[in-house]
mmCIF file with all atom_site columns, C-alpha atoms in Angstrom:
data_model
loop_
_atom_site.group_PDB
_atom_site.id
_atom_site.type_symbol
_atom_site.label_atom_id
_atom_site.label_alt_id
_atom_site.label_comp_id
_atom_site.label_asym_id
_atom_site.label_entity_id
_atom_site.label_seq_id
_atom_site.pdbx_PDB_ins_code
_atom_site.Cartn_x
_atom_site.Cartn_y
_atom_site.Cartn_z
_atom_site.occupancy
_atom_site.B_iso_or_equiv
_atom_site.pdbx_formal_charge
_atom_site.auth_seq_id
_atom_site.auth_comp_id
_atom_site.auth_asym_id
_atom_site.auth_atom_id
_atom_site.pdbx_PDB_model_num
ATOM 1   C CA . UNK A 1 1   ? -1.943  9.925   -8.593  1.00 0.00 ? 10  UNK A CA 1
ATOM 2   C CA . UNK A 1 2   ? -3.088  11.002  -5.144  1.00 0.00 ? 11  UNK A CA 1
ATOM 3   C CA . UNK A 1 3   ? -3.550  8.673   -2.187  1.00 0.00 ? 12  UNK A CA 1
ATOM 4   C CA . UNK A 1 4   ? -5.463  9.111   1.054   1.00 0.00 ? 13  UNK A CA 1
ATOM 5   C CA . UNK A 1 5   ? -5.207  6.460   3.764   1.00 0.00 ? 14  UNK A CA 1
ATOM 6   C CA . UNK A 1 6   ? -7.671  6.036   6.612   1.00 0.00 ? 15  UNK A CA 1
ATOM 7   C CA . UNK A 1 7   ? -8.889  3.497   9.143   1.00 0.00 ? 16  UNK A CA 1
ATOM 8   C CA . UNK A 1 8   ? -6.094  3.564   11.673  1.00 0.00 ? 17  UNK A CA 1
ATOM 9   C CA . UNK A 1 9   ? -6.659  3.814   15.383  1.00 0.00 ? 18  UNK A CA 1
ATOM 10  C CA . UNK A 1 10  ? -5.968  2.378   18.812  1.00 0.00 ? 19  UNK A CA 1
ATOM 11  C CA . UNK A 1 11  ? -6.792  -1.277  19.332  1.00 0.00 ? 20  UNK A CA 1
ATOM 12  C CA . UNK A 1 12  ? -5.955  -3.919  21.905  1.00 0.00 ? 21  UNK A CA 1
ATOM 13  C CA . UNK A 1 13  ? -3.727  -6.834  21.039  1.00 0.00 ? 22  UNK A CA 1
ATOM 14  C CA . UNK A 1 14  ? -5.725  -9.511  19.272  1.00 0.00 ? 23  UNK A CA 1
ATOM 15  C CA . UNK A 1 15  ? -8.076  -6.980  17.733  1.00 0.00 ? 24  UNK A CA 1
ATOM 16  C CA . UNK A 1 16  ? -8.673  -6.049  14.120  1.00 0.00 ? 25  UNK A CA 1
ATOM 17  C CA . UNK A 1 17  ? -8.573  -2.971  11.947  1.00 0.00 ? 26  UNK A CA 1
ATOM 18  C CA . UNK A 1 18  ? -9.312  -2.364  8.291   1.00 0.00 ? 27  UNK A CA 1
ATOM 19  C CA . UNK A 1 19  ? -7.267  0.257   6.503   1.00 0.00 ? 28  UNK A CA 1
ATOM 20  C CA . UNK A 1 20  ? -8.508  1.951   3.361   1.00 0.00 ? 29  UNK A CA 1
ATOM 21  C CA . UNK A 1 21  ? -6.642  3.911   0.725   1.00 0.00 ? 30  UNK A CA 1
ATOM 22  C CA . UNK A 1 22  ? -8.587  6.024   -1.731  1.00 0.00 ? 31  UNK A CA 1
ATOM 23  C CA . UNK A 1 23  ? -6.774  6.772   -4.962  1.00 0.00 ? 32  UNK A CA 1
ATOM 24  C CA . UNK A 1 24  ? -7.415  9.421   -7.579  1.00 0.00 ? 33  UNK A CA 1
ATOM 25  C CA . UNK A 1 25  ? -5.744  10.473  -10.764 1.00 0.00 ? 34  UNK A CA 1
ATOM 26  C CA . UNK A 1 26  ? -4.572  8.264   -13.572 1.00 0.00 ? 35  UNK A CA 1
ATOM 27  C CA . UNK A 1 27  ? -1.540  6.623   -15.059 1.00 0.00 ? 36  UNK A CA 1
ATOM 28  C CA . UNK A 1 28  ? -0.826  4.664   -18.198 1.00 0.00 ? 37  UNK A CA 1
ATOM 29  C CA . UNK A 1 29  ? -0.061  1.612   -16.086 1.00 0.00 ? 38  UNK A CA 1
ATOM 30  C CA . UNK A 1 30  ? -0.427  0.701   -12.420 1.00 0.00 ? 39  UNK A CA 1
ATOM 31  C CA . UNK A 1 31  ? 2.317   -1.797  -11.683 1.00 0.00 ? 40  UNK A CA 1
ATOM 32  C CA . UNK A 1 32  ? 1.529   -2.473  -8.040  1.00 0.00 ? 41  UNK A CA 1
ATOM 33  C CA . UNK A 1 33  ? -0.352  -1.123  -5.048  1.00 0.00 ? 42  UNK A CA 1
ATOM 34  C CA . UNK A 1 34  ? 0.373   -1.850  -1.450  1.00 0.00 ? 43  UNK A CA 1
ATOM 35  C CA . UNK A 1 35  ? 0.978   -0.945  2.155   1.00 0.00 ? 44  UNK A CA 1
ATOM 36  C CA . UNK A 1 36  ? 4.138   -0.104  4.044   1.00 0.00 ? 45  UNK A CA 1
ATOM 37  C CA . UNK A 1 37  ? 4.607   0.821   7.671   1.00 0.00 ? 46  UNK A CA 1
ATOM 38  C CA . UNK A 1 38  ? 7.092   2.751   9.736   1.00 0.00 ? 47  UNK A CA 1
ATOM 39  C CA . UNK A 1 39  ? 7.515   2.344   13.467  1.00 0.00 ? 48  UNK A CA 1
ATOM 40  C CA . UNK A 1 40  ? 9.232   4.999   15.571  1.00 0.00 ? 49  UNK A CA 1
ATOM 41  C CA . UNK A 1 41  ? 12.984  4.820   15.145  1.00 0.00 ? 50  UNK A CA 1
ATOM 42  C CA . UNK A 1 42  ? 12.751  2.126   12.490  1.00 0.00 ? 51  UNK A CA 1
ATOM 43  C CA . UNK A 1 43  ? 13.028  2.047   8.737   1.00 0.00 ? 52  UNK A CA 1
ATOM 44  C CA . UNK A 1 44  ? 9.979   1.875   6.521   1.00 0.00 ? 53  UNK A CA 1
ATOM 45  C CA . UNK A 1 45  ? 9.087   -1.729  5.729   1.00 0.00 ? 54  UNK A CA 1
ATOM 46  C CA . UNK A 1 46  ? 6.859   -3.480  3.260   1.00 0.00 ? 55  UNK A CA 1
ATOM 47  C CA . UNK A 1 47  ? 3.675   -4.935  4.714   1.00 0.00 ? 56  UNK A CA 1
ATOM 48  C CA . UNK A 1 48  ? 1.883   -6.178  1.622   1.00 0.00 ? 57  UNK A CA 1
ATOM 49  C CA . UNK A 1 49  ? 1.610   -5.498  -2.091  1.00 0.00 ? 58  UNK A CA 1
ATOM 50  C CA . UNK A 1 50  ? -0.437  -6.721  -5.017  1.00 0.00 ? 59  UNK A CA 1
ATOM 51  C CA . UNK A 1 51  ? 0.843   -6.454  -8.576  1.00 0.00 ? 60  UNK A CA 1
ATOM 52  C CA . UNK A 1 52  ? -1.095  -5.802  -11.741 1.00 0.00 ? 61  UNK A CA 1
ATOM 53  C CA . UNK A 1 53  ? -1.245  -9.533  -12.446 1.00 0.00 ? 62  UNK A CA 1
ATOM 54  C CA . UNK A 1 54  ? -2.786  -10.202 -9.032  1.00 0.00 ? 63  UNK A CA 1
ATOM 55  C CA . UNK A 1 55  ? 0.324   -11.528 -7.296  1.00 0.00 ? 64  UNK A CA 1
ATOM 56  C CA . UNK A 1 56  ? 0.284   -10.714 -3.590  1.00 0.00 ? 65  UNK A CA 1
ATOM 57  C CA . UNK A 1 57  ? 3.267   -10.379 -1.274  1.00 0.00 ? 66  UNK A CA 1
ATOM 58  C CA . UNK A 1 58  ? 3.252   -10.245 2.512   1.00 0.00 ? 67  UNK A CA 1
ATOM 59  C CA . UNK A 1 59  ? 5.937   -9.580  5.076   1.00 0.00 ? 68  UNK A CA 1
ATOM 60  C CA . UNK A 1 60  ? 6.652   -12.767 7.018   1.00 0.00 ? 69  UNK A CA 1
ATOM 61  C CA . UNK A 1 61  ? 5.565   -11.017 10.207  1.00 0.00 ? 70  UNK A CA 1
ATOM 62  C CA . UNK A 1 62  ? 1.998   -10.486 8.920   1.00 0.00 ? 71  UNK A CA 1
ATOM 63  C CA . UNK A 1 63  ? 1.386   -13.639 6.887   1.00 0.00 ? 72  UNK A CA 1
ATOM 64  C CA . UNK A 1 64  ? -1.802  -15.361 7.939   1.00 0.00 ? 73  UNK A CA 1
ATOM 65  C CA . UNK A 1 65  ? -3.034  -12.262 9.789   1.00 0.00 ? 74  UNK A CA 1
ATOM 66  C CA . UNK A 1 66  ? -3.286  -9.499  7.162   1.00 0.00 ? 75  UNK A CA 1
ATOM 67  C CA . UNK A 1 67  ? -5.110  -9.562  3.832   1.00 0.00 ? 76  UNK A CA 1
ATOM 68  C CA . UNK A 1 68  ? -4.664  -7.002  1.069   1.00 0.00 ? 77  UNK A CA 1
ATOM 69  C CA . UNK A 1 69  ? -7.382  -6.331  -1.476  1.00 0.00 ? 78  UNK A CA 1
ATOM 70  C CA . UNK A 1 70  ? -8.001  -3.903  -4.267  1.00 0.00 ? 79  UNK A CA 1
ATOM 71  C CA . UNK A 1 71  ? -11.265 -2.816  -5.784  1.00 0.00 ? 80  UNK A CA 1
ATOM 72  C CA . UNK A 1 72  ? -10.425 -1.129  -9.060  1.00 0.00 ? 81  UNK A CA 1
ATOM 73  C CA . UNK A 1 73  ? -13.973 0.080   -9.644  1.00 0.00 ? 82  UNK A CA 1
ATOM 74  C CA . UNK A 1 74  ? -13.798 2.031   -6.401  1.00 0.00 ? 83  UNK A CA 1
ATOM 75  C CA . UNK A 1 75  ? -10.169 3.084   -6.854  1.00 0.00 ? 84  UNK A CA 1
ATOM 76  C CA . UNK A 1 76  ? -9.493  1.728   -3.392  1.00 0.00 ? 85  UNK A CA 1
ATOM 77  C CA . UNK A 1 77  ? -6.938  -0.442  -1.667  1.00 0.00 ? 86  UNK A CA 1
ATOM 78  C CA . UNK A 1 78  ? -7.696  -2.194  1.607   1.00 0.00 ? 87  UNK A CA 1
ATOM 79  C CA . UNK A 1 79  ? -5.679  -3.925  4.292   1.00 0.00 ? 88  UNK A CA 1
ATOM 80  C CA . UNK A 1 80  ? -7.596  -6.148  6.688   1.00 0.00 ? 89  UNK A CA 1
ATOM 81  C CA . UNK A 1 81  ? -5.484  -6.616  9.796   1.00 0.00 ? 90  UNK A CA 1
ATOM 82  C CA . UNK A 1 82  ? -6.435  -9.351  12.244  1.00 0.00 ? 91  UNK A CA 1
ATOM 83  C CA . UNK A 1 83  ? -4.834  -10.707 15.414  1.00 0.00 ? 92  UNK A CA 1
ATOM 84  C CA . UNK A 1 84  ? -2.950  -7.458  15.832  1.00 0.00 ? 93  UNK A CA 1
ATOM 85  C CA . UNK A 1 85  ? 0.187   -7.395  17.963  1.00 0.00 ? 94  UNK A CA 1
ATOM 86  C CA . UNK A 1 86  ? 1.948   -4.502  19.686  1.00 0.00 ? 95  UNK A CA 1
ATOM 87  C CA . UNK A 1 87  ? 4.777   -4.843  17.165  1.00 0.00 ? 96  UNK A CA 1
ATOM 88  C CA . UNK A 1 88  ? 2.313   -3.939  14.402  1.00 0.00 ? 97  UNK A CA 1
ATOM 89  C CA . UNK A 1 89  ? 2.238   -0.402  15.785  1.00 0.00 ? 98  UNK A CA 1
ATOM 90  C CA . UNK A 1 90  ? 3.322   2.266   13.325  1.00 0.00 ? 99  UNK A CA 1
ATOM 91  C CA . UNK A 1 91  ? 2.275   4.650   10.606  1.00 0.00 ? 100 UNK A CA 1
ATOM 92  C CA . UNK A 1 92  ? 0.801   2.745   7.689   1.00 0.00 ? 101 UNK A CA 1
ATOM 93  C CA . UNK A 1 93  ? 1.278   4.241   4.255   1.00 0.00 ? 102 UNK A CA 1
ATOM 94  C CA . UNK A 1 94  ? -0.351  3.217   1.024   1.00 0.00 ? 103 UNK A CA 1
ATOM 95  C CA . UNK A 1 95  ? 1.804   3.097   -2.076  1.00 0.00 ? 104 UNK A CA 1
ATOM 96  C CA . UNK A 1 96  ? 1.284   2.987   -5.810  1.00 0.00 ? 105 UNK A CA 1
ATOM 97  C CA . UNK A 1 97  ? 3.922   2.158   -8.399  1.00 0.00 ? 106 UNK A CA 1
ATOM 98  C CA . UNK A 1 98  ? 2.761   3.726   -11.660 1.00 0.00 ? 107 UNK A CA 1
ATOM 99  C CA . UNK A 1 99  ? 4.211   4.120   -15.126 1.00 0.00 ? 108 UNK A CA 1
ATOM 100 C CA . UNK A 1 100 ? 3.696   6.706   -17.820 1.00 0.00 ? 109 UNK A CA 1
ATOM 101 C CA . UNK A 1 101 ? 4.307   6.267   -21.506 1.00 0.00 ? 110 UNK A CA 1
ATOM 102 C CA . UNK A 1 102 ? 5.969   8.843   -23.684 1.00 0.00 ? 111 UNK A CA 1
ATOM 103 C CA . UNK A 1 103 ? 7.395   8.937   -27.166 1.00 0.00 ? 112 UNK A CA 1
ATOM 104 C CA . UNK A 1 104 ? 10.852  10.040  -28.139 1.00 0.00 ? 113 UNK A CA 1
ATOM 105 C CA . UNK A 1 105 ? 10.609  10.121  -31.883 1.00 0.00 ? 114 UNK A CA 1
ATOM 106 C CA . UNK A 1 106 ? 9.430   6.657   -32.795 1.00 0.00 ? 115 UNK A CA 1
ATOM 107 C CA . UNK A 1 107 ? 10.700  5.128   -29.557 1.00 0.00 ? 116 UNK A CA 1
ATOM 108 C CA . UNK A 1 108 ? 8.252   4.303   -26.761 1.00 0.00 ? 117 UNK A CA 1
ATOM 109 C CA . UNK A 1 109 ? 9.642   5.258   -23.367 1.00 0.00 ? 118 UNK A CA 1
ATOM 110 C CA . UNK A 1 110 ? 8.154   4.266   -19.997 1.00 0.00 ? 119 UNK A CA 1
ATOM 111 C CA . UNK A 1 111 ? 8.913   6.111   -16.781 1.00 0.00 ? 120 UNK A CA 1
ATOM 112 C CA . UNK A 1 112 ? 8.091   4.766   -13.305 1.00 0.00 ? 121 UNK A CA 1
ATOM 113 C CA . UNK A 1 113 ? 6.890   6.844   -10.389 1.00 0.00 ? 122 UNK A CA 1
ATOM 114 C CA . UNK A 1 114 ? 6.299   5.992   -6.727  1.00 0.00 ? 123 UNK A CA 1
ATOM 115 C CA . UNK A 1 115 ? 3.329   7.607   -4.988  1.00 0.00 ? 124 UNK A CA 1
ATOM 116 C CA . UNK A 1 116 ? 2.774   7.660   -1.232  1.00 0.00 ? 125 UNK A CA 1
ATOM 117 C CA . UNK A 1 117 ? -0.206  8.576   0.897   1.00 0.00 ? 126 UNK A CA 1
ATOM 118 C CA . UNK A 1 118 ? 0.210   10.583  4.126   1.00 0.00 ? 127 UNK A CA 1
ATOM 119 C CA . UNK A 1 119 ? -0.268  7.544   6.316   1.00 0.00 ? 128 UNK A CA 1
ATOM 120 C CA . UNK A 1 120 ? -2.583  6.492   9.082   1.00 0.00 ? 129 UNK A CA 1
ATOM 121 C CA . UNK A 1 121 ? -1.473  5.692   12.639  1.00 0.00 ? 130 UNK A CA 1
ATOM 122 C CA . UNK A 1 122 ? -2.054  2.210   14.018  1.00 0.00 ? 131 UNK A CA 1
ATOM 123 C CA . UNK A 1 123 ? -1.412  1.662   17.708  1.00 0.00 ? 132 UNK A CA 1
ATOM 124 C CA . UNK A 1 124 ? -1.785  -1.774  19.276  1.00 0.00 ? 133 UNK A CA 1
ATOM 125 C CA . UNK A 1 125 ? -1.773  -1.890  23.054  1.00 0.00 ? 134 UNK A CA 1
ATOM 126 C CA . UNK A 1 126 ? -0.684  -4.954  24.997  1.00 0.00 ? 135 UNK A CA 1
#
């Protein structure tokens, strides 16, 4: 699975951006897709994910402002970011948790893999 994120940029506080992540390749199962971010000098943190059953998760800091969506037919993941704050600044990375099935004799074995895109920079000025 390959991921390519886009849509980042420089925006003033209170503005909006829409991030896109184009995916290609295939897996036997896609367990979740989502967005993470990493600010300078800070650890990578979860922004939002959606699981294969449609359950969405948001970081407390973005609840009510960000909306994640996935369009399977277009192999794309989106993150609509509204009411942006300077603390939202960082590199945003799209992520896919995929599984592959294999057989060991008569036993079905599933292996999970994490895939990351290269990221897109979001800078929010005050």
